[in-house]
mmCIF file of C-alpha atoms and ligand atoms in Angstrom:
data_model
loop_
_atom_site.group_PDB
_atom_site.id
_atom_site.type_symbol
_atom_site.label_atom_id
_atom_site.label_comp_id
_atom_site.label_asym_id
_atom_site.label_seq_id
_atom_site.Cartn_x
_atom_site.Cartn_y
_atom_site.Cartn_z
ATOM 1 C CA MET A 1 -0.114 -0.034 0.029
ATOM 2 C CA THR A 2 1.457 3.194 -1.000
ATOM 3 C CA PRO A 3 2.197 5.811 2.132
ATOM 4 C CA ILE A 4 -0.501 8.181 1.548
ATOM 5 C CA LYS A 5 -3.162 4.908 1.048
ATOM 6 C CA GLU A 6 -1.186 3.786 4.524
ATOM 7 C CA CYS A 7 -2.618 7.174 6.322
ATOM 8 C CA LEU A 8 -6.012 7.655 4.692
ATOM 9 C CA ILE A 9 -7.360 3.758 4.840
ATOM 10 C CA ASN A 10 -5.180 2.874 7.643
ATOM 11 C CA LYS A 11 -4.831 5.549 9.546
ATOM 12 C CA SER A 12 -1.471 4.887 9.854
ATOM 13 C CA THR A 13 0.876 7.743 12.096
ATOM 14 C CA LYS A 14 4.093 5.868 11.481
ATOM 15 C CA HIS A 15 5.183 8.278 8.559
ATOM 16 C CA ASN A 16 4.252 11.700 7.189
ATOM 17 C CA PRO A 17 3.699 10.888 3.544
ATOM 18 C CA ILE A 18 4.216 14.798 1.522
ATOM 19 C CA TRP A 19 3.025 16.285 -1.845
ATOM 20 C CA LEU A 20 1.904 19.878 -2.348
ATOM 21 C CA MET A 21 -0.736 21.819 -4.299
ATOM 22 C CA ARG A 22 0.067 23.096 -7.703
ATOM 23 C CA GLN A 23 3.529 20.986 -7.276
ATOM 24 C CA ALA A 24 3.397 20.607 -11.506
ATOM 25 C CA GLY A 25 4.358 24.153 -12.084
ATOM 26 C CA ARG A 26 5.327 27.591 -12.323
ATOM 27 C CA TYR A 27 7.861 27.376 -10.095
ATOM 28 C CA LEU A 28 9.979 24.821 -11.488
ATOM 29 C CA PRO A 29 12.750 26.590 -14.565
ATOM 30 C CA GLU A 30 11.729 23.227 -16.862
ATOM 31 C CA PHE A 31 7.961 23.878 -16.506
ATOM 32 C CA ARG A 32 8.487 27.804 -17.771
ATOM 33 C CA GLU A 33 10.885 26.590 -19.918
ATOM 34 C CA ILE A 34 7.639 24.314 -21.597
ATOM 35 C CA ARG A 35 5.457 27.141 -20.862
ATOM 36 C CA LYS A 36 7.078 29.817 -23.050
ATOM 37 C CA GLU A 37 6.683 27.408 -25.924
ATOM 38 C CA ASN A 38 3.159 27.102 -25.263
ATOM 39 C CA PRO A 39 1.174 30.110 -24.819
ATOM 40 C CA ASN A 40 -2.322 28.541 -24.882
ATOM 41 C CA PHE A 41 -2.917 27.193 -21.736
ATOM 42 C CA ILE A 42 -5.772 24.912 -21.864
ATOM 43 C CA GLU A 43 -4.190 23.313 -25.202
ATOM 44 C CA LEU A 44 -1.163 22.614 -23.368
ATOM 45 C CA CYS A 45 -3.536 20.706 -20.993
ATOM 46 C CA LEU A 46 -4.558 18.866 -23.859
ATOM 47 C CA ASN A 47 -1.075 17.985 -24.749
ATOM 48 C CA GLU A 48 -0.828 14.695 -23.074
ATOM 49 C CA LYS A 49 2.761 14.357 -24.581
ATOM 50 C CA LEU A 50 3.983 17.732 -22.410
ATOM 51 C CA SER A 51 1.472 17.426 -19.649
ATOM 52 C CA GLU A 52 3.189 13.962 -19.160
ATOM 53 C CA ILE A 53 6.413 15.636 -18.612
ATOM 54 C CA ILE A 54 4.847 18.080 -16.743
ATOM 55 C CA THR A 55 3.239 15.799 -14.043
ATOM 56 C CA LEU A 56 6.556 13.964 -13.286
ATOM 57 C CA GLN A 57 8.685 17.111 -13.422
ATOM 58 C CA PRO A 58 8.312 17.340 -9.943
ATOM 59 C CA VAL A 59 8.858 13.646 -8.888
ATOM 60 C CA ASN A 60 11.464 13.438 -10.882
ATOM 61 C CA ARG A 61 13.518 16.478 -8.498
ATOM 62 C CA PHE A 62 11.466 15.501 -5.371
ATOM 63 C CA ASP A 63 10.696 12.796 -2.995
ATOM 64 C CA PHE A 64 7.269 12.977 -3.245
ATOM 65 C CA ASP A 65 4.397 10.708 -2.233
ATOM 66 C CA ALA A 66 1.766 11.721 -5.251
ATOM 67 C CA ALA A 67 2.000 12.723 -8.666
ATOM 68 C CA ILE A 68 -1.318 15.209 -9.441
ATOM 69 C CA ILE A 69 -1.817 15.660 -12.465
ATOM 70 C CA PHE A 70 -1.242 18.945 -14.930
ATOM 71 C CA SER A 71 -4.741 20.100 -15.420
ATOM 72 C CA ASP A 72 -7.298 22.471 -13.848
ATOM 73 C CA ILE A 73 -10.216 22.591 -12.362
ATOM 74 C CA LEU A 74 -11.405 24.875 -15.042
ATOM 75 C CA MET A 75 -11.417 22.366 -17.812
ATOM 76 C CA ILE A 76 -14.836 21.048 -16.804
ATOM 77 C CA PRO A 77 -16.488 24.699 -17.929
ATOM 78 C CA PHE A 78 -13.599 24.259 -21.192
ATOM 79 C CA GLY A 79 -15.691 20.459 -21.597
ATOM 80 C CA LEU A 80 -18.757 22.039 -21.416
ATOM 81 C CA GLY A 81 -18.236 24.345 -24.094
ATOM 82 C CA GLN A 82 -17.503 27.394 -22.041
ATOM 83 C CA ASN A 83 -14.519 29.541 -23.698
ATOM 84 C CA VAL A 84 -11.974 29.626 -21.108
ATOM 85 C CA ASP A 85 -8.569 31.897 -21.561
ATOM 86 C CA PHE A 86 -6.017 32.715 -19.185
ATOM 87 C CA LYS A 87 -4.532 35.991 -19.279
ATOM 88 C CA LYS A 88 -0.865 36.589 -18.128
ATOM 89 C CA ASN A 89 -0.863 38.530 -14.642
ATOM 90 C CA PHE A 90 -4.454 38.364 -14.534
ATOM 91 C CA GLY A 91 -6.050 34.660 -14.668
ATOM 92 C CA PRO A 92 -8.813 32.973 -16.229
ATOM 93 C CA ILE A 93 -11.390 34.759 -18.225
ATOM 94 C CA LEU A 94 -14.677 32.842 -18.939
ATOM 95 C CA GLY A 95 -17.021 33.005 -21.888
ATOM 96 C CA GLU A 96 -20.726 33.530 -21.953
ATOM 97 C CA ILE A 97 -22.851 30.385 -21.133
ATOM 98 C CA GLU A 98 -24.583 28.648 -23.310
ATOM 99 C CA ILE A 99 -27.021 27.409 -20.709
ATOM 100 C CA ASP A 100 -29.639 25.906 -23.933
ATOM 101 C CA GLU A 101 -26.079 24.235 -25.681
ATOM 102 C CA ILE A 102 -24.754 22.509 -22.354
ATOM 103 C CA LEU A 103 -28.492 20.750 -21.841
ATOM 104 C CA LYS A 104 -28.084 19.330 -24.590
ATOM 105 C CA LEU A 105 -24.803 18.390 -24.092
ATOM 106 C CA GLY A 106 -24.100 14.303 -24.606
ATOM 107 C CA ASP A 107 -21.791 12.418 -21.627
ATOM 108 C CA TYR A 108 -20.179 11.508 -24.775
ATOM 109 C CA SER A 109 -19.210 14.480 -26.090
ATOM 110 C CA PHE A 110 -17.702 15.629 -23.178
ATOM 111 C CA SER A 111 -15.530 13.306 -22.683
ATOM 112 C CA LYS A 112 -14.368 13.602 -25.695
ATOM 113 C CA ARG A 113 -13.448 17.216 -25.581
ATOM 114 C CA LEU A 114 -11.640 15.940 -21.914
ATOM 115 C CA GLU A 115 -10.034 12.825 -23.717
ATOM 116 C CA PRO A 116 -6.385 13.854 -23.390
ATOM 117 C CA VAL A 117 -6.940 14.616 -19.803
ATOM 118 C CA TYR A 118 -7.788 10.366 -19.503
ATOM 119 C CA LYS A 119 -5.171 9.750 -22.125
ATOM 120 C CA LEU A 120 -2.634 11.518 -19.635
ATOM 121 C CA LEU A 121 -3.975 9.397 -16.702
ATOM 122 C CA ARG A 122 -3.965 5.938 -18.524
ATOM 123 C CA ASN A 123 -0.075 6.899 -19.834
ATOM 124 C CA LEU A 124 1.108 7.804 -16.210
ATOM 125 C CA LYS A 125 -0.651 4.769 -14.555
ATOM 126 C CA HIS A 126 2.207 2.495 -15.185
ATOM 127 C CA SER A 127 5.094 4.784 -14.826
ATOM 128 C CA PRO A 128 8.064 3.139 -13.270
ATOM 129 C CA LYS A 129 8.979 6.394 -11.694
ATOM 130 C CA LEU A 130 5.121 6.347 -9.473
ATOM 131 C CA GLU A 131 5.901 3.147 -8.192
ATOM 132 C CA ASN A 132 4.562 2.887 -4.260
ATOM 133 C CA LYS A 133 3.185 6.678 -5.575
ATOM 134 C CA ASP A 134 -0.237 7.896 -5.700
ATOM 135 C CA LEU A 135 -1.647 9.595 -8.645
ATOM 136 C CA ILE A 136 -3.978 12.177 -8.180
ATOM 137 C CA GLY A 137 -7.106 13.331 -10.369
ATOM 138 C CA PHE A 138 -9.216 16.126 -8.924
ATOM 139 C CA VAL A 139 -11.896 18.456 -9.526
ATOM 140 C CA GLY A 140 -13.368 21.244 -8.675
ATOM 141 C CA ALA A 141 -16.147 21.553 -6.118
ATOM 142 C CA PRO A 142 -19.594 22.965 -7.833
ATOM 143 C CA TRP A 143 -19.568 25.593 -5.462
ATOM 144 C CA THR A 144 -15.981 26.800 -7.258
ATOM 145 C CA LEU A 145 -16.843 26.254 -10.240
ATOM 146 C CA LEU A 146 -19.734 27.780 -10.686
ATOM 147 C CA VAL A 147 -18.356 31.041 -9.327
ATOM 148 C CA TYR A 148 -15.887 31.160 -12.097
ATOM 149 C CA MET A 149 -18.773 30.218 -14.573
ATOM 150 C CA ILE A 150 -20.822 33.204 -13.409
ATOM 151 C CA ASN A 151 -17.778 35.489 -12.064
ATOM 152 C CA LYS A 152 -16.280 34.540 -15.338
ATOM 153 C CA VAL A 153 -12.967 35.838 -13.734
ATOM 154 C CA SER A 154 -11.524 35.041 -10.471
ATOM 155 C CA PRO A 155 -13.197 36.446 -7.439
ATOM 156 C CA LYS A 156 -9.756 37.964 -7.013
ATOM 157 C CA ASN A 157 -10.475 40.050 -9.273
ATOM 158 C CA GLY A 158 -13.812 41.446 -8.033
ATOM 159 C CA LEU A 159 -17.301 39.646 -7.439
ATOM 160 C CA SER A 160 -20.085 40.733 -9.705
ATOM 161 C CA LYS A 161 -22.851 42.518 -7.651
ATOM 162 C CA ASN A 162 -25.409 40.380 -9.406
ATOM 163 C CA PHE A 163 -23.907 37.319 -8.721
ATOM 164 C CA PHE A 164 -26.943 35.800 -6.889
ATOM 165 C CA LYS A 165 -29.367 37.753 -8.910
ATOM 166 C CA ASP A 166 -30.280 34.606 -11.388
ATOM 167 C CA GLU A 167 -31.205 31.957 -9.097
ATOM 168 C CA ASN A 168 -32.485 30.287 -11.505
ATOM 169 C CA LEU A 169 -29.515 29.806 -13.692
ATOM 170 C CA ILE A 170 -27.147 29.101 -10.534
ATOM 171 C CA LYS A 171 -30.052 26.010 -10.119
ATOM 172 C CA ASN A 172 -29.489 24.855 -13.392
ATOM 173 C CA ILE A 173 -25.327 25.226 -13.536
ATOM 174 C CA LEU A 174 -25.439 23.313 -10.233
ATOM 175 C CA LYS A 175 -27.757 20.574 -11.673
ATOM 176 C CA ILE A 176 -25.405 20.296 -14.570
ATOM 177 C CA LEU A 177 -22.250 20.292 -12.951
ATOM 178 C CA ASP A 178 -23.353 17.747 -10.476
ATOM 179 C CA ARG A 179 -23.514 15.154 -13.833
ATOM 180 C CA PHE A 180 -20.476 16.804 -15.591
ATOM 181 C CA VAL A 181 -18.343 16.713 -12.279
ATOM 182 C CA LYS A 182 -19.194 12.854 -11.432
ATOM 183 C CA LEU A 183 -18.670 12.035 -15.275
ATOM 184 C CA HIS A 184 -14.980 13.543 -15.209
ATOM 185 C CA ILE A 185 -14.848 11.771 -11.626
ATOM 186 C CA LYS A 186 -15.582 8.549 -13.272
ATOM 187 C CA ASN A 187 -13.199 9.030 -16.430
ATOM 188 C CA GLN A 188 -10.282 9.908 -14.406
ATOM 189 C CA VAL A 189 -10.651 7.020 -11.808
ATOM 190 C CA GLU A 190 -11.129 4.449 -14.302
ATOM 191 C CA ALA A 191 -7.734 5.792 -16.454
ATOM 192 C CA GLY A 192 -6.002 4.972 -13.225
ATOM 193 C CA ALA A 193 -6.433 7.979 -10.672
ATOM 194 C CA THR A 194 -6.117 6.380 -7.226
ATOM 195 C CA ILE A 195 -7.010 9.575 -5.515
ATOM 196 C CA ILE A 196 -9.714 12.528 -6.266
ATOM 197 C CA GLN A 197 -8.963 15.986 -4.749
ATOM 198 C CA ILE A 198 -11.854 18.434 -4.738
ATOM 199 C CA PHE A 199 -10.632 22.119 -5.007
ATOM 200 C CA ASP A 200 -13.397 24.259 -3.537
ATOM 201 C CA SER A 201 -11.263 26.897 -3.018
ATOM 202 C CA TRP A 202 -14.095 29.405 -2.756
ATOM 203 C CA ALA A 203 -15.885 28.105 -0.339
ATOM 204 C CA GLY A 204 -15.150 30.909 1.735
ATOM 205 C CA LEU A 205 -16.974 33.136 0.103
ATOM 206 C CA ILE A 206 -20.357 30.989 1.153
ATOM 207 C CA VAL A 207 -21.958 32.859 3.913
ATOM 208 C CA LYS A 208 -25.592 31.569 3.751
ATOM 209 C CA ASP A 209 -27.580 28.996 2.677
ATOM 210 C CA PHE A 210 -24.290 26.369 3.180
ATOM 211 C CA GLU A 211 -27.092 23.555 3.014
ATOM 212 C CA LYS A 212 -27.323 24.125 -1.083
ATOM 213 C CA TYR A 213 -24.371 25.337 -1.943
ATOM 214 C CA LEU A 214 -21.970 23.904 -0.038
ATOM 215 C CA TYR A 215 -22.960 20.959 1.785
ATOM 216 C CA GLU A 216 -25.256 19.103 -0.698
ATOM 217 C CA PRO A 217 -23.512 19.115 -3.827
ATOM 218 C CA THR A 218 -19.737 18.424 -2.611
ATOM 219 C CA ALA A 219 -20.954 15.546 -0.024
ATOM 220 C CA SER A 220 -23.045 13.613 -3.194
ATOM 221 C CA LEU A 221 -19.165 14.014 -5.371
ATOM 222 C CA VAL A 222 -18.230 12.475 -2.529
ATOM 223 C CA GLU A 223 -20.148 9.466 -1.655
ATOM 224 C CA TYR A 224 -19.823 9.012 -5.628
ATOM 225 C CA THR A 225 -16.389 9.231 -5.561
ATOM 226 C CA LYS A 226 -16.005 6.717 -2.398
ATOM 227 C CA ASN A 227 -18.350 3.917 -4.592
ATOM 228 C CA LEU A 228 -15.978 4.055 -7.036
ATOM 229 C CA GLY A 229 -13.541 2.748 -4.801
ATOM 230 C CA VAL A 230 -10.976 5.285 -4.327
ATOM 231 C CA SER A 231 -9.721 7.738 -1.703
ATOM 232 C CA VAL A 232 -11.212 11.344 -1.504
ATOM 233 C CA ILE A 233 -9.430 14.957 0.298
ATOM 234 C CA CYS A 234 -11.751 17.649 0.089
ATOM 235 C CA PHE A 235 -9.740 21.282 0.454
ATOM 236 C CA PRO A 236 -12.753 23.542 1.736
ATOM 237 C CA ARG A 237 -10.413 27.089 1.658
ATOM 238 C CA ASN A 238 -11.415 29.401 4.482
ATOM 239 C CA ILE A 239 -14.719 27.582 5.756
ATOM 240 C CA LYS A 240 -15.162 28.438 9.481
ATOM 241 C CA ASN A 241 -16.754 25.257 11.057
ATOM 242 C CA PHE A 242 -14.657 21.693 9.802
ATOM 243 C CA LYS A 243 -16.658 19.603 12.333
ATOM 244 C CA THR A 244 -20.264 19.982 10.542
ATOM 245 C CA TYR A 245 -18.133 19.920 7.195
ATOM 246 C CA SER A 246 -16.227 16.887 7.870
ATOM 247 C CA ASP A 247 -19.730 15.225 9.902
ATOM 248 C CA ILE A 248 -21.629 15.707 6.898
ATOM 249 C CA ILE A 249 -19.253 15.526 4.006
ATOM 250 C CA LYS A 250 -17.653 12.242 4.831
ATOM 251 C CA PRO A 251 -14.100 13.197 2.932
ATOM 252 C CA ASP A 252 -11.311 10.070 3.872
ATOM 253 C CA ALA A 253 -9.397 13.335 4.520
ATOM 254 C CA ILE A 254 -9.599 17.216 4.667
ATOM 255 C CA ASN A 255 -6.394 19.634 3.732
ATOM 256 C CA ILE A 256 -6.660 22.129 5.987
ATOM 257 C CA ASP A 257 -5.737 26.002 5.022
ATOM 258 C CA TYR A 258 -3.130 28.126 6.833
ATOM 259 C CA ASN A 259 -5.618 30.323 9.022
ATOM 260 C CA VAL A 260 -7.316 27.204 10.765
ATOM 261 C CA ASN A 261 -5.991 26.894 14.594
ATOM 262 C CA LEU A 262 -4.617 23.645 14.623
ATOM 263 C CA GLU A 263 -5.845 23.131 18.280
ATOM 264 C CA ASN A 264 -8.986 23.239 17.512
ATOM 265 C CA ILE A 265 -8.862 20.991 14.276
ATOM 266 C CA LEU A 266 -7.159 18.601 16.331
ATOM 267 C CA THR A 267 -10.032 18.084 18.558
ATOM 268 C CA ASP A 268 -12.973 18.760 15.291
ATOM 269 C CA LEU A 269 -11.455 16.369 13.386
ATOM 270 C CA LYS A 270 -11.321 12.728 13.532
ATOM 271 C CA ILE A 271 -10.425 11.578 10.254
ATOM 272 C CA PRO A 272 -6.664 11.900 8.488
ATOM 273 C CA ILE A 273 -5.655 15.925 8.031
ATOM 274 C CA GLN A 274 -3.654 17.182 5.260
ATOM 275 C CA GLY A 275 -1.900 19.854 4.537
ATOM 276 C CA GLY A 276 -2.215 23.403 6.422
ATOM 277 C CA MET A 277 1.573 25.195 5.885
ATOM 278 C CA ASN A 278 1.417 28.676 4.668
ATOM 279 C CA PRO A 279 3.020 28.467 1.258
ATOM 280 C CA GLU A 280 5.314 31.890 2.245
ATOM 281 C CA ILE A 281 6.917 29.960 4.746
ATOM 282 C CA LEU A 282 8.691 28.830 1.723
ATOM 283 C CA LEU A 283 10.186 32.253 0.500
ATOM 284 C CA THR A 284 11.552 33.122 3.764
ATOM 285 C CA ASP A 285 14.791 30.832 5.029
ATOM 286 C CA LYS A 286 15.678 27.522 5.784
ATOM 287 C CA GLU A 287 15.505 28.310 9.817
ATOM 288 C CA THR A 288 11.865 29.511 9.522
ATOM 289 C CA LEU A 289 11.252 26.920 7.416
ATOM 290 C CA LYS A 290 12.432 23.905 9.432
ATOM 291 C CA ASN A 291 10.231 25.687 12.671
ATOM 292 C CA GLU A 292 7.623 25.831 10.780
ATOM 293 C CA THR A 293 7.229 22.554 9.067
ATOM 294 C CA LYS A 294 8.477 20.940 13.099
ATOM 295 C CA LYS A 295 5.275 22.846 14.394
ATOM 296 C CA TYR A 296 2.925 20.722 12.243
ATOM 297 C CA LEU A 297 4.900 17.429 12.382
ATOM 298 C CA ASP A 298 5.051 17.876 16.023
ATOM 299 C CA ILE A 299 0.948 18.561 16.371
ATOM 300 C CA PHE A 300 0.017 15.914 14.368
ATOM 301 C CA LYS A 301 2.475 13.538 15.224
ATOM 302 C CA ASP A 302 -0.325 11.013 16.835
ATOM 303 C CA HIS A 303 -2.934 12.003 14.202
ATOM 304 C CA PRO A 304 -2.541 10.775 10.305
ATOM 305 C CA TYR A 305 -1.044 13.542 8.879
ATOM 306 C CA ILE A 306 -0.401 14.451 5.115
ATOM 307 C CA PHE A 307 2.013 16.775 4.739
ATOM 308 C CA ASN A 308 1.077 19.554 2.301
ATOM 309 C CA LEU A 309 -0.038 23.449 2.469
ATOM 310 C CA GLY A 310 -2.423 25.501 2.973
ATOM 311 C CA HIS A 311 -3.149 26.948 -0.738
ATOM 312 C CA GLY A 312 -0.682 26.161 -3.648
ATOM 313 C CA ILE A 313 2.738 26.306 -3.732
ATOM 314 C CA LEU A 314 3.935 30.148 -4.839
ATOM 315 C CA PRO A 315 5.372 30.871 -7.911
ATOM 316 C CA ASN A 316 8.596 32.427 -6.606
ATOM 317 C CA THR A 317 9.464 29.310 -4.696
ATOM 318 C CA ASP A 318 12.921 28.331 -4.734
ATOM 319 C CA PRO A 319 13.155 24.622 -5.630
ATOM 320 C CA ASN A 320 16.262 24.363 -3.226
ATOM 321 C CA MET A 321 13.375 25.497 -0.460
ATOM 322 C CA VAL A 322 11.103 23.034 -1.980
ATOM 323 C CA ASP A 323 14.142 19.951 -1.629
ATOM 324 C CA TYR A 324 15.167 21.047 2.389
ATOM 325 C CA LEU A 325 11.268 20.605 3.280
ATOM 326 C CA VAL A 326 10.820 17.064 1.701
ATOM 327 C CA LYS A 327 13.934 15.931 2.922
ATOM 328 C CA MET A 328 12.882 17.198 6.610
ATOM 329 C CA VAL A 329 9.677 15.715 5.948
ATOM 330 C CA LYS A 330 10.820 12.413 5.413
ATOM 331 C CA ASP A 331 13.691 12.142 8.303
ATOM 332 C CA TYR A 332 11.213 13.436 11.124
HETATM 333 O O1 CP3 B 401 -1.696 20.605 -8.681
HETATM 334 C C1 CP3 B 401 -1.223 20.835 -9.532
HETATM 335 O O2 CP3 B 401 -0.098 20.963 -9.649
HETATM 336 C C2 CP3 B 401 -1.507 20.419 -10.869
HETATM 337 C C3 CP3 B 401 -2.461 21.539 -11.656
HETATM 338 C C4 CP3 B 401 -3.067 22.272 -10.642
HETATM 339 C C5 CP3 B 401 -3.463 23.277 -11.854
HETATM 340 N N1 CP3 B 401 -4.224 24.321 -11.241
HETATM 341 C C6 CP3 B 401 -2.467 24.376 -12.799
HETATM 342 C C7 CP3 B 401 -2.266 25.501 -13.324
HETATM 343 C C8 CP3 B 401 -4.289 22.330 -10.133
HETATM 344 C C9 CP3 B 401 -4.788 21.121 -9.495
HETATM 345 C C10 CP3 B 401 -4.948 23.107 -10.044
HETATM 346 C C11 CP3 B 401 -6.010 23.681 -9.353
HETATM 347 C C12 CP3 B 401 -6.558 25.276 -9.612
HETATM 348 N N2 CP3 B 401 -6.741 25.508 -10.391
HETATM 349 C C13 CP3 B 401 -7.402 26.095 -8.754
HETATM 350 C C14 CP3 B 401 -7.617 25.262 -6.928
HETATM 351 C C15 CP3 B 401 -6.645 25.412 -6.395
HETATM 352 C C16 CP3 B 401 -6.772 26.917 -6.139
HETATM 353 O O3 CP3 B 401 -4.964 27.485 -6.359
HETATM 354 O O4 CP3 B 401 -7.073 27.326 -5.915
HETATM 355 C C17 CP3 B 401 -8.011 26.710 -9.432
HETATM 356 C C18 CP3 B 401 -8.839 27.828 -8.032
HETATM 357 C C19 CP3 B 401 -7.639 27.077 -10.441
HETATM 358 C C20 CP3 B 401 -8.073 27.864 -11.830
HETATM 359 C C21 CP3 B 401 -6.906 28.745 -12.169
HETATM 360 N N3 CP3 B 401 -6.399 27.824 -13.104
HETATM 361 C C22 CP3 B 401 -6.510 30.196 -11.849
HETATM 362 C C23 CP3 B 401 -7.223 30.752 -11.220
HETATM 363 C C24 CP3 B 401 -5.486 29.786 -12.745
HETATM 364 C C25 CP3 B 401 -4.363 31.376 -12.581
HETATM 365 C C26 CP3 B 401 -3.755 31.895 -11.399
HETATM 366 C C27 CP3 B 401 -2.516 31.131 -10.970
HETATM 367 O O5 CP3 B 401 -3.033 30.178 -10.126
HETATM 368 O O6 CP3 B 401 -1.601 30.485 -11.585
HETATM 369 C C28 CP3 B 401 -4.689 28.598 -13.273
HETATM 370 C C29 CP3 B 401 -3.904 28.938 -14.101
HETATM 371 C C30 CP3 B 401 -2.825 27.639 -13.747
HETATM 372 N N4 CP3 B 401 -3.553 26.138 -13.599
HETATM 373 C C31 CP3 B 401 -1.500 27.741 -13.764
HETATM 374 C C32 CP3 B 401 -0.993 25.954 -13.458
HETATM 375 C C33 CP3 B 401 0.436 25.487 -13.477
HETATM 376 C C34 CP3 B 401 -0.916 28.776 -14.078
HETATM 377 C C35 CP3 B 401 -0.662 28.358 -15.640
HETATM 378 C C36 CP3 B 401 0.303 29.881 -15.980
HETATM 379 O O7 CP3 B 401 1.350 29.111 -16.572
HETATM 380 O O8 CP3 B 401 0.137 30.830 -16.578
#
């Protein structure tokens, strides 16, 4: 059994496996090299040869316990026919939603548009480089995808005032997402993903109707994924009530963000925990990194704990700091 599965399934506290959110990407010079030649991000995600190379880049450098596929949560809106562009120093820009077109979309057409993602997983499934490591597939949670699909840009760049105005549109999109996010999960699992992570990066924006936007849609995905026989890790960034979240949604593990109070989370969560450390710590110095890493390892020493960050690794991170971090976690 892989070290991460030991933790998730056997609840082992013997070792702390490690991987990092956004490990495949911009902080690596060898990624930037490829990216420079491939200005269209979506096309790069759909290039199964290059996305295989990028997925393996961090695993070649560091002793991570998992590879996460090089893809994006916005591949789902893309698969639904919504235009998705990435603008440098700005982020994603989505096109209009053609709801009537989406309602006519069949499973086959969606899966066909995203076929390179599944091909990537099939190619990696038996890679000798991933021996005894997990291959992580992922999706955005319905809420976070809804936010991008309706707002068209990241809420970082401002949230539309009319966001909640069209309740009917929201209801329709959540229904569509339930169907196609499940299909995307199923396709990834059939192609070789051994873990699914659900990213709910904007969960913290929900202030009411938690049941409708957060609990019900995510619980449904978690149950679906577990029934496919793979583990599922949820990352509800910046939520307040982890205990309720965990009790209702029942994931195999929760990735915590860096605002979480560590003593409280230990009493609140009985399931394995992943992540937490502020990615900015990797921008400081080795001494600070050592102390901060040790803080997490100490607090969770009797709890099944997968080392990871409280959000994605930052683009200006020095790979040497990542190397130092991985060695420290392995030597603990
Ligand atoms: O973890 C990995 O290394 C695997 C690949 C991965 C990417 N995006 C590649 C990527 C994963 C797991 C994601 C998840 C993702 N994408 C999330 C959830 C996690 C989070 O960070 O909150 C979200 C919200 C997105 C949407 C998205 N994609 C945004 C907002 C942006 C632009 C800003 C940014 O973070 O870079 C992207 C682009 C993106 N996705 C890049 C990469 C490597 C950068 C592309 C580039 O080189 O310009």
